[in-house]
CSV table of C-alpha atoms and ligand atoms in Angstrom, one decimal:
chain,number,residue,atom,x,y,z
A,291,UNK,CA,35.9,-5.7,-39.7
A,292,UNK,CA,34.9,-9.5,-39.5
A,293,UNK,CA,34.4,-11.9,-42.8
A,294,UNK,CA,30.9,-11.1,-43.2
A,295,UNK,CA,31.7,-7.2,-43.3
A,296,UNK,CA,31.7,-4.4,-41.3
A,297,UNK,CA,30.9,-3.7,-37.4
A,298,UNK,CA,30.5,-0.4,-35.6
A,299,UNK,CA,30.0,0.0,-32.4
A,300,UNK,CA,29.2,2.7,-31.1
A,301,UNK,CA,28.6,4.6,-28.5
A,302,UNK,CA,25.9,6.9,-28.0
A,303,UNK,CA,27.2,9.9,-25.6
A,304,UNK,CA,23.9,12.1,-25.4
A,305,UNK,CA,23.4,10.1,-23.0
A,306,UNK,CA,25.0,11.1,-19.0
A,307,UNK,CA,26.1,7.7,-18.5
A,308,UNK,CA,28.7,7.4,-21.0
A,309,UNK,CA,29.4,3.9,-21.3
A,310,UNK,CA,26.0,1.8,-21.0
A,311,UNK,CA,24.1,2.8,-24.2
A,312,UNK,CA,26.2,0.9,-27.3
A,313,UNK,CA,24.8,0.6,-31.0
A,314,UNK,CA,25.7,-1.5,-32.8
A,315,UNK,CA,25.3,-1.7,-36.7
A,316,UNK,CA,26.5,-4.2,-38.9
A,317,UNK,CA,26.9,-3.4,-43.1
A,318,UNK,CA,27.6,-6.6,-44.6
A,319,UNK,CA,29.9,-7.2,-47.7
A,320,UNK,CA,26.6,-8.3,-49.8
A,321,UNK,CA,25.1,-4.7,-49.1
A,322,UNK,CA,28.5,-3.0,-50.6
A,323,UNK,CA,28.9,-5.4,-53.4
A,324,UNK,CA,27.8,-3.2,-56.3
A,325,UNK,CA,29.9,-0.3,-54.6
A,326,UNK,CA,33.2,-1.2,-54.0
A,327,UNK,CA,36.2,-2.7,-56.9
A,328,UNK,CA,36.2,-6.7,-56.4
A,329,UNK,CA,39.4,-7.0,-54.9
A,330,UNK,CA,38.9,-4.4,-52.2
A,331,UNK,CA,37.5,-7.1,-49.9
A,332,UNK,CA,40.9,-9.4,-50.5
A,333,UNK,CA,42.6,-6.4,-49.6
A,334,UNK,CA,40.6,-5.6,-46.2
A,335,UNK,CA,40.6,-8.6,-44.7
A,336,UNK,CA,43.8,-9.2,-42.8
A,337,UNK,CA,43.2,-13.1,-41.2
A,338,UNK,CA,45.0,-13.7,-37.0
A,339,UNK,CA,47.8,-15.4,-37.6
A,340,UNK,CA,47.9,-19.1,-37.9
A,341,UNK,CA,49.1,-21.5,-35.5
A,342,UNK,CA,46.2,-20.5,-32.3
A,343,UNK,CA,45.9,-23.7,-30.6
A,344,UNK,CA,46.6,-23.6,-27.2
A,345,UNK,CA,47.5,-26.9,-25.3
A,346,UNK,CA,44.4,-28.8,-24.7
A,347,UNK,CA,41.9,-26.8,-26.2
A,348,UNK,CA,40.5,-26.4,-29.8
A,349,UNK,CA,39.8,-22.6,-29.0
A,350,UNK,CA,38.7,-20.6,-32.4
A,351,UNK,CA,41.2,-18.2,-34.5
A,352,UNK,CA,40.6,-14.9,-33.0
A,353,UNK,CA,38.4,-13.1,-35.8
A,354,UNK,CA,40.2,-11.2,-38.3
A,355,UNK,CA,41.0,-7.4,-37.8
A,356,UNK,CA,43.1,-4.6,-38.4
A,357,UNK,CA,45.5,-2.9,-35.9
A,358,UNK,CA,46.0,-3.7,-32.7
A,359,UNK,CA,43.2,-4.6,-30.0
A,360,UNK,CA,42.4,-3.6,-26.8
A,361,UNK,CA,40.5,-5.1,-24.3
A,362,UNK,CA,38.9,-4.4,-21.0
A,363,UNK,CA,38.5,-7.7,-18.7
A,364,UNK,CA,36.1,-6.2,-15.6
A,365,UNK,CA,35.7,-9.1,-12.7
A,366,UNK,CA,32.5,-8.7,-10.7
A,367,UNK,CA,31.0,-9.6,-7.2
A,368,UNK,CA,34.5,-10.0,-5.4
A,369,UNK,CA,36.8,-10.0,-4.1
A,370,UNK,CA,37.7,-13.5,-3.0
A,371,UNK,CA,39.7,-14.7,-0.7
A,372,UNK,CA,41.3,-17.4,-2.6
A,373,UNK,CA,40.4,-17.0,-6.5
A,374,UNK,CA,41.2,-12.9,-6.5
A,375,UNK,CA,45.0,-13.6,-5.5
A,376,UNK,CA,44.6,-16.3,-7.9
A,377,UNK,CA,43.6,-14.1,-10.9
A,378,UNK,CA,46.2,-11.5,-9.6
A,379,UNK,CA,49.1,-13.5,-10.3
A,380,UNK,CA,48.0,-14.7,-13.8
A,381,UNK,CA,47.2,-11.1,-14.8
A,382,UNK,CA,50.6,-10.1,-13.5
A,383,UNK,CA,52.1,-13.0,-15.7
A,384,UNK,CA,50.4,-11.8,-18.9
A,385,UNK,CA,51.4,-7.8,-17.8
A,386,UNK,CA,47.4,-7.5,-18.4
A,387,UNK,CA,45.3,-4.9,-16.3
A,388,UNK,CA,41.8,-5.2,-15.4
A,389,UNK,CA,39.2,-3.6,-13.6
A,390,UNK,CA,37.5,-5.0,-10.3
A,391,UNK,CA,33.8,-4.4,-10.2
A,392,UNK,CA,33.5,-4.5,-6.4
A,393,UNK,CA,30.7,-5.4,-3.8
A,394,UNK,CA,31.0,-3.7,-0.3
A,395,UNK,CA,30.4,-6.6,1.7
A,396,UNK,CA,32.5,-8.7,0.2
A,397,UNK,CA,35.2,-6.3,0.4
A,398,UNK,CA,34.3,-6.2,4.1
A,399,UNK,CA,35.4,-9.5,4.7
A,400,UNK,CA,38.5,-9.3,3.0
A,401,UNK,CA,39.9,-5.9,2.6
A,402,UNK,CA,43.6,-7.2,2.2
A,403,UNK,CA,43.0,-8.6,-0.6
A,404,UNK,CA,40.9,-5.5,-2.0
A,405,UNK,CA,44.1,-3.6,-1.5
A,406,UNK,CA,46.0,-6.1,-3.3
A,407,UNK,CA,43.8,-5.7,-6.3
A,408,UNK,CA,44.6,-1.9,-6.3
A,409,UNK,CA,48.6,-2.1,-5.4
A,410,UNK,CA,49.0,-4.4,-8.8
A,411,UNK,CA,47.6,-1.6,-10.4
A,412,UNK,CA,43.9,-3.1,-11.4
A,413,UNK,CA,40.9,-0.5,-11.7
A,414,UNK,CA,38.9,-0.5,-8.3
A,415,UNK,CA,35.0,0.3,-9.2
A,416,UNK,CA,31.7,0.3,-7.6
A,417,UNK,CA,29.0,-3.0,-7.7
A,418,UNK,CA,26.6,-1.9,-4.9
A,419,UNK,CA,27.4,-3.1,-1.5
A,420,UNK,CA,24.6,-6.0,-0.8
A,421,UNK,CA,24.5,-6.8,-4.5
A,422,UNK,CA,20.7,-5.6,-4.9
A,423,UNK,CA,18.3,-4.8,-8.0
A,424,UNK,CA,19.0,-0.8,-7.6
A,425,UNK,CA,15.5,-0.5,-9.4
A,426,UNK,CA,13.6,-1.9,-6.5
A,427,UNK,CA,15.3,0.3,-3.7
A,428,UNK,CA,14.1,3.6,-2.8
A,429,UNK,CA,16.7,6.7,-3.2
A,430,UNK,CA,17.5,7.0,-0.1
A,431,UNK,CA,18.8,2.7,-0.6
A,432,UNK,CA,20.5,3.6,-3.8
A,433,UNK,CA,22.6,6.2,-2.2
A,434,UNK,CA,23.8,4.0,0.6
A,435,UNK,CA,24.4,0.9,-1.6
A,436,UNK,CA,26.9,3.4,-3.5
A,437,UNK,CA,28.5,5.8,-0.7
A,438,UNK,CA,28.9,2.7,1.5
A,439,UNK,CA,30.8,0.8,-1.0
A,440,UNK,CA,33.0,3.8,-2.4
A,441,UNK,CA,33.6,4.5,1.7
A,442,UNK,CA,35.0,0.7,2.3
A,443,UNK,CA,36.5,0.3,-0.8
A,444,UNK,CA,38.3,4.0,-0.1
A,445,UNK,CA,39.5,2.8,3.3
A,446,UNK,CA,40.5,-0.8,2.0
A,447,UNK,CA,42.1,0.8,-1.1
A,448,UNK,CA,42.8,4.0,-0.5
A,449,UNK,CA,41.7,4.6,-4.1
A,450,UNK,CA,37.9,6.4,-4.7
A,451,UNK,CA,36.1,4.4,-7.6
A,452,UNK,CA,34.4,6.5,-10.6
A,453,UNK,CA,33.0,3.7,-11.8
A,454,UNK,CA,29.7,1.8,-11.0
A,455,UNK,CA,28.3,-1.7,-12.7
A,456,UNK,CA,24.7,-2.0,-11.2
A,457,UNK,CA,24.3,-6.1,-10.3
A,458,UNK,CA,22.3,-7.9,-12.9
A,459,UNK,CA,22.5,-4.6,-15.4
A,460,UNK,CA,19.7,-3.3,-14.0
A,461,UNK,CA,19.3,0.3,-13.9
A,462,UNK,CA,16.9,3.0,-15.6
A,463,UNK,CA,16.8,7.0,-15.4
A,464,UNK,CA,15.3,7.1,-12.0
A,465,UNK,CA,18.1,5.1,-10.2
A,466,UNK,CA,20.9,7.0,-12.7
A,467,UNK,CA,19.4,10.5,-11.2
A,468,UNK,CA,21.3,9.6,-7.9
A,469,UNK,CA,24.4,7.7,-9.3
A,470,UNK,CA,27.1,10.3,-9.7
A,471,UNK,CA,29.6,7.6,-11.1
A,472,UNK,CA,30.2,6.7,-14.5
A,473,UNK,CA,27.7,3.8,-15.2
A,474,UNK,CA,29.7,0.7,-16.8
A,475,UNK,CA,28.1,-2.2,-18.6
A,476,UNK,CA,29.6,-4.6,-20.7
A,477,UNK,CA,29.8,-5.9,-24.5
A,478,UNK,CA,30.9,-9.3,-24.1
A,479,UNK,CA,29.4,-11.7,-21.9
A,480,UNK,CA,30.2,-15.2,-21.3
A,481,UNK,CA,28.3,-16.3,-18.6
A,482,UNK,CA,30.8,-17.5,-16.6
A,483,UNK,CA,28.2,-17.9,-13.4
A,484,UNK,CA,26.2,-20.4,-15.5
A,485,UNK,CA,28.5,-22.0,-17.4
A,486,UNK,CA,31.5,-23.2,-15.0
A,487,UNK,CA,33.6,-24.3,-17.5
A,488,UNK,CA,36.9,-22.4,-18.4
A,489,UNK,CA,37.0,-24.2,-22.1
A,490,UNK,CA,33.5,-22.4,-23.1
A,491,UNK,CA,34.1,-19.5,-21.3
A,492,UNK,CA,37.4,-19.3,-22.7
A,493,UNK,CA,36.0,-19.5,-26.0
A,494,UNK,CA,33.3,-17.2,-26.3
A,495,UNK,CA,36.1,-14.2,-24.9
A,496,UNK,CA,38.2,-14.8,-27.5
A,497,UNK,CA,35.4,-15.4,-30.5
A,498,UNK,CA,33.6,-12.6,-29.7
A,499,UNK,CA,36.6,-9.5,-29.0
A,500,UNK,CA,36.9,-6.6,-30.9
A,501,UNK,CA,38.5,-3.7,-30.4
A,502,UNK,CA,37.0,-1.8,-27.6
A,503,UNK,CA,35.5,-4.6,-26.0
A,504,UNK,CA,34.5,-4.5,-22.3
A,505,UNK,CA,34.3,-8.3,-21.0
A,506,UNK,CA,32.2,-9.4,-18.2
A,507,UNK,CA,33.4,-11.7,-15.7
A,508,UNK,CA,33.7,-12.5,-12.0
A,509,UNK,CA,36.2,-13.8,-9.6
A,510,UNK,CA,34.6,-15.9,-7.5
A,511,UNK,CA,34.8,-19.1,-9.5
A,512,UNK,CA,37.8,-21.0,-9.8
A,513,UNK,CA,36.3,-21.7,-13.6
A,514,UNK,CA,36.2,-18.4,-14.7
A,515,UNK,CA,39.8,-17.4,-13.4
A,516,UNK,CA,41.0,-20.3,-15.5
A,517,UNK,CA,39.3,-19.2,-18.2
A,518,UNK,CA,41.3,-16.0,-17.8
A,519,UNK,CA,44.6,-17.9,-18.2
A,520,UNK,CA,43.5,-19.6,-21.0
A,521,UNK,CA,42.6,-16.2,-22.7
A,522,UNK,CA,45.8,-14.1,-21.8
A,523,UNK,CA,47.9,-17.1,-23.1
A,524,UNK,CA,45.7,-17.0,-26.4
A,525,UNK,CA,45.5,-13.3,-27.2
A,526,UNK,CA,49.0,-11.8,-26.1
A,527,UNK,CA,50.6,-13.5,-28.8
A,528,UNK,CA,48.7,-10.7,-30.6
A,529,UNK,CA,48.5,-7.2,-30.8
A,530,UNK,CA,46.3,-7.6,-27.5
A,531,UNK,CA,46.9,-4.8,-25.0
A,532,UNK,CA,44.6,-6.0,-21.8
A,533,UNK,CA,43.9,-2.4,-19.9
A,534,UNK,CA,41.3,-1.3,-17.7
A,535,UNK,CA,38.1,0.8,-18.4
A,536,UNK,CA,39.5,4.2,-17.4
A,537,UNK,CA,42.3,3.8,-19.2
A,538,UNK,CA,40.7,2.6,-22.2
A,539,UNK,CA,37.6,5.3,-22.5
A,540,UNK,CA,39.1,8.2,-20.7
A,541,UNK,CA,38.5,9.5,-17.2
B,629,ZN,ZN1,27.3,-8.9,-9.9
């Protein structure tokens, strides 16, 4: 519920891959109008609390809901060496959990940190292992990019991922005939490769959050793991609860 009426998003399960086919359909207040007692809008809308300035930033209130909010930060393309231990300690500050979209080679250069990301308790997942457009490989290349990453991230981890982000959101039926994971997108993106400001970044999150949310990020730039801070210190002085995918849409 926003102030211009009504938001559902959905999410269409005939599909195999659960998570990557959303709908979303907006009724606003204008279409209800001749339906609904005058004051039931008043009644509805329940505005954030006052007072969301954080220090140094002019970020918007957080749109107006009801209940409490989850979110699902997911961090693509790492892990780093530096920024990842970086993010770890700010999402351990907040008590937030998030889920790591992860490519094989970069967890090949630093496994420690890959286990680090699954001892705080973080959701390990799959992002391809040479970061490739899975619609131009062959099937025979779309099974290695996934069993190879799911291998190093097992022996780096010790955890198996279920999930799988393909790089760029590129995907159709003939690469999802040899995925066997869950196939994750997103519903809130900030383009946080382009835009290397933590400010905007920042912003956009926080405007644009609803219940249910899955946010896309990645930990490679300093930017966007500031950007993080700045949203955790935002939102948990709501009803925010910060969780990871699995935990938010099931096993
Ligand atoms: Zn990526």
């Amino acid at each position: 519920l926003n102030e211009k009426g009504f938001v559902f998003i959905l999410n269409n399960k005939s599909k195999s891959s659960v998570f990557d086919d959303w709908i979303e359909v907006k009724i606003p207040f204008a279409a209800l109008k001749d339906q609904t007692d005058p004051a039931w809008k008043d009644m509805l809308i329940k505005p954030a609390p006052s007072g969301g300035v954080i220090s140094g930033g002019d970020l918007p209130p957080l749109p107006p809901w009801n209940g409490p909010m989850r979110i699902a930060l997911t961090f693509d393309d790492g892990p780093h060496r530096t920024n990842t231990p970086m993010l770890l300690n700010i999402l351990e500050k907040y008590n937030a959990k998030a889920t790591f979209f992860m490519v094989g080679a970069q967890v090949a250069r630093n496994p420690n940190i890959a286990r680090m990301v699954a001892e705080a308790g973080h959701e390990v997942a799959n992002h391809s292992y040479t970061h490739a457009y899975m619609t131009s490989l062959s099937s025979y290349e779309i099974v290695q990019e996934i069993d190879r990453t799911n291998a190093i991230i097992q022996q780096a981890t010790g955890v198996t991922p279920t999930l799988f982000r393909p790089p760029y959101g590129a995907i159709n039926d003939r690469v999802r005939q040899h995925i066997s994971l869950k196939v994750v997108m997103w519903t809130v993106d900030p383009q946080d490769w382009k835009y290397r400001d933590a400010q905007r970044v920042s912003r956009h999150v926080i405007s644009h959050a609803r219940d249910g949310s899955i946010v896309v990020m990645h930990d490679l730039h300093r930017s966007s793991v500031e950007a993080v801070e700045l949203i955790l210190q935002y939102m948990t002085r709501y009803d925010v609860t910060f969780m990871t995918v699995s935990e938010m849409y099931g096993k």
